[in-house]
Amino acid sequence: MIYHIKQKMLSFKDEFTIYNAQGQELFYVEEKLLSFGKKFFMRDREGREVLSIEEKVLSLLATYEVYIGGQLAATVKKDVSFFRPKYTIQGLDWEIQGDFLAHDYRITEDGRTIANVSKAYLSWSDTYQIDIVDEEYADVLLGIVIVIDAVLAQNRRNN
């Protein structure tokens, strides 16, 4: 299934809306302000929390945990890399490969692609298309895309 994540512009905090391929709003992601480390909450159209994301601020490299139903589903960690950003997903046997700076990457499990992510460049705000092959993991995959956007945005602010 194809999803589109669109970041809200001109906001004091990170906010995203997630749509299906037909343009129907499915989820809303909002950053919690005034917290120790970044925290995001993804809610469905009825306002029910689908997942939460928490930055582990005491880590040397960017590390975020994705929780579903209060249970840790995945830990996304930026690894040391001299040429290109590299990320590992702990808790799931997944790898992320591609050009992160161009927001064009894929997530694989045992060499099999489970999601492709690409950025729409002719847009006023950050807009991503995510093609998820295995719907069973849709929620956690959408959370991982939000994490990578947060890490890349932080890197842009620091440089």
Coordinates of C-alpha atoms in Angstrom, one line a residue:
M1 CA 0.0 0.0 0.0
I2 CA 1.2 3.5 -0.7
Y3 CA 1.2 6.2 2.0
H4 CA 2.1 9.9 1.8
I5 CA 3.6 11.7 4.8
K6 CA 3.3 15.5 4.6
Q7 CA 5.0 17.7 7.1
K8 CA 3.2 20.8 8.3
M9 CA 4.9 24.0 7.4
L10 CA 5.4 27.1 9.6
S11 CA 5.0 25.3 12.9
F12 CA 7.0 25.5 16.2
K13 CA 7.0 21.7 16.4
D14 CA 7.2 18.9 13.9
E15 CA 3.8 17.8 12.7
F16 CA 2.9 15.4 9.9
T17 CA -0.2 14.1 8.3
I18 CA -0.3 10.6 6.8
Y19 CA -2.5 9.9 3.8
N20 CA -3.3 6.8 1.8
A21 CA -2.9 6.7 -2.0
Q22 CA -6.4 8.1 -2.5
G23 CA -5.6 11.2 -0.4
Q24 CA -7.6 10.1 2.7
E25 CA -6.1 11.2 6.0
L26 CA -5.2 8.2 8.1
F27 CA -2.9 9.4 10.9
Y28 CA -1.6 12.6 12.4
V29 CA 1.9 12.8 14.0
E30 CA 2.7 15.5 16.5
E31 CA 5.9 16.3 18.4
K32 CA 5.5 17.0 22.1
L33 CA 7.0 20.3 23.0
L34 CA 9.0 20.9 26.2
S35 CA 10.2 17.3 26.7
F36 CA 13.6 15.9 27.5
G37 CA 14.5 14.7 24.0
K38 CA 12.1 14.6 21.1
K39 CA 8.9 12.7 21.5
F40 CA 6.3 12.1 18.8
F41 CA 2.8 10.6 19.0
M42 CA 1.0 9.1 16.0
R43 CA -2.8 9.1 16.3
D44 CA -5.6 7.8 14.0
R45 CA -8.5 9.9 12.8
E46 CA -10.4 9.3 16.1
G47 CA -7.5 10.5 18.1
R48 CA -6.4 7.1 19.4
E49 CA -2.6 6.7 19.9
V50 CA -1.2 4.3 17.4
L51 CA 2.4 4.6 18.3
S52 CA 4.9 6.8 20.1
I53 CA 8.5 7.7 19.4
E54 CA 11.1 8.7 22.0
E55 CA 14.6 10.0 21.5
K56 CA 17.2 8.5 23.8
V57 CA 19.1 11.7 24.7
L58 CA 22.0 10.1 26.6
S59 CA 23.2 8.2 23.5
L60 CA 26.3 9.3 21.7
L61 CA 24.6 8.9 18.3
A62 CA 21.0 9.6 17.4
T63 CA 18.8 6.8 18.9
Y64 CA 15.0 6.6 18.9
E65 CA 12.6 4.0 20.2
V66 CA 9.3 3.2 18.6
Y67 CA 6.5 2.0 20.9
I68 CA 3.3 0.3 19.8
G69 CA 0.7 -0.2 22.5
G70 CA 3.3 0.8 25.1
Q71 CA 5.6 -2.0 24.0
L72 CA 9.0 -1.4 22.4
A73 CA 8.6 -2.4 18.7
A74 CA 12.0 -1.1 17.3
T75 CA 15.0 1.0 18.1
V76 CA 16.4 3.1 15.3
K77 CA 20.1 4.0 15.8
K78 CA 22.3 6.1 13.6
D79 CA 25.7 4.4 13.2
V80 CA 29.1 5.8 12.7
S81 CA 29.8 6.3 9.0
F82 CA 32.2 8.5 7.3
F83 CA 30.6 8.8 3.8
R84 CA 26.9 8.3 4.2
P85 CA 24.5 8.2 7.0
K86 CA 23.8 4.6 8.2
Y87 CA 21.0 3.3 10.4
T88 CA 20.3 0.0 12.1
I89 CA 17.0 -1.2 13.4
Q90 CA 17.3 -3.2 16.6
G91 CA 14.5 -5.5 17.7
L92 CA 13.7 -6.3 14.1
D93 CA 15.9 -8.0 11.6
W94 CA 15.7 -5.1 9.2
E95 CA 18.2 -3.0 7.3
I96 CA 17.9 0.5 5.8
Q97 CA 19.8 1.2 2.6
G98 CA 19.9 4.0 0.1
D99 CA 20.6 7.7 -0.2
F100 CA 19.3 9.3 3.0
L101 CA 20.3 12.8 2.1
A102 CA 18.1 12.5 -1.0
H103 CA 15.4 10.8 1.1
D104 CA 15.4 7.9 -1.2
Y105 CA 15.9 4.6 0.6
R106 CA 14.5 1.2 1.2
I107 CA 13.9 -1.0 4.3
T108 CA 14.7 -4.7 3.8
E109 CA 14.2 -7.9 5.8
D110 CA 16.6 -10.8 4.8
G111 CA 17.3 -9.0 1.5
R112 CA 13.6 -8.7 0.7
T113 CA 12.3 -5.1 0.3
I114 CA 9.4 -4.4 2.7
A115 CA 9.2 -0.6 2.1
N116 CA 10.5 2.0 -0.4
V117 CA 10.7 5.6 0.7
S118 CA 11.1 8.6 -1.6
K119 CA 10.8 12.4 -1.2
A120 CA 8.6 14.5 -3.4
Y121 CA 10.7 17.5 -4.4
L122 CA 8.1 19.8 -6.0
S123 CA 6.3 20.4 -2.7
W124 CA 6.2 23.3 -0.2
S125 CA 7.0 21.0 2.7
D126 CA 8.7 17.7 3.3
T127 CA 6.5 15.1 1.6
Y128 CA 7.4 11.5 1.4
Q129 CA 5.9 8.5 -0.5
I130 CA 6.2 5.2 1.3
D131 CA 5.4 2.0 -0.6
I132 CA 4.9 -0.6 2.0
V133 CA 4.9 -4.2 0.7
D134 CA 4.0 -5.9 4.0
E135 CA 1.0 -4.2 5.6
E136 CA 1.6 -6.1 8.9
Y137 CA 4.4 -3.7 9.7
A138 CA 2.8 -0.5 8.3
D139 CA 2.7 1.3 11.7
V140 CA 6.3 0.7 12.7
L141 CA 7.5 1.4 9.2
L142 CA 5.7 4.8 9.2
G143 CA 7.3 5.5 12.6
I144 CA 10.8 4.7 11.3
V145 CA 10.3 7.2 8.4
I146 CA 9.4 9.8 11.0
V147 CA 12.5 9.0 13.0
I148 CA 14.8 9.3 10.0
D149 CA 13.2 12.6 9.1
A150 CA 13.8 13.9 12.6
V151 CA 17.5 12.8 12.6
L152 CA 18.1 14.4 9.2
A153 CA 16.4 17.6 10.2
Q154 CA 18.5 17.7 13.4
N155 CA 21.7 17.2 11.3
R156 CA 20.6 20.1 9.0
R157 CA 20.1 22.4 12.0
N158 CA 23.5 21.5 13.5
N159 CA 25.4 22.1 10.2

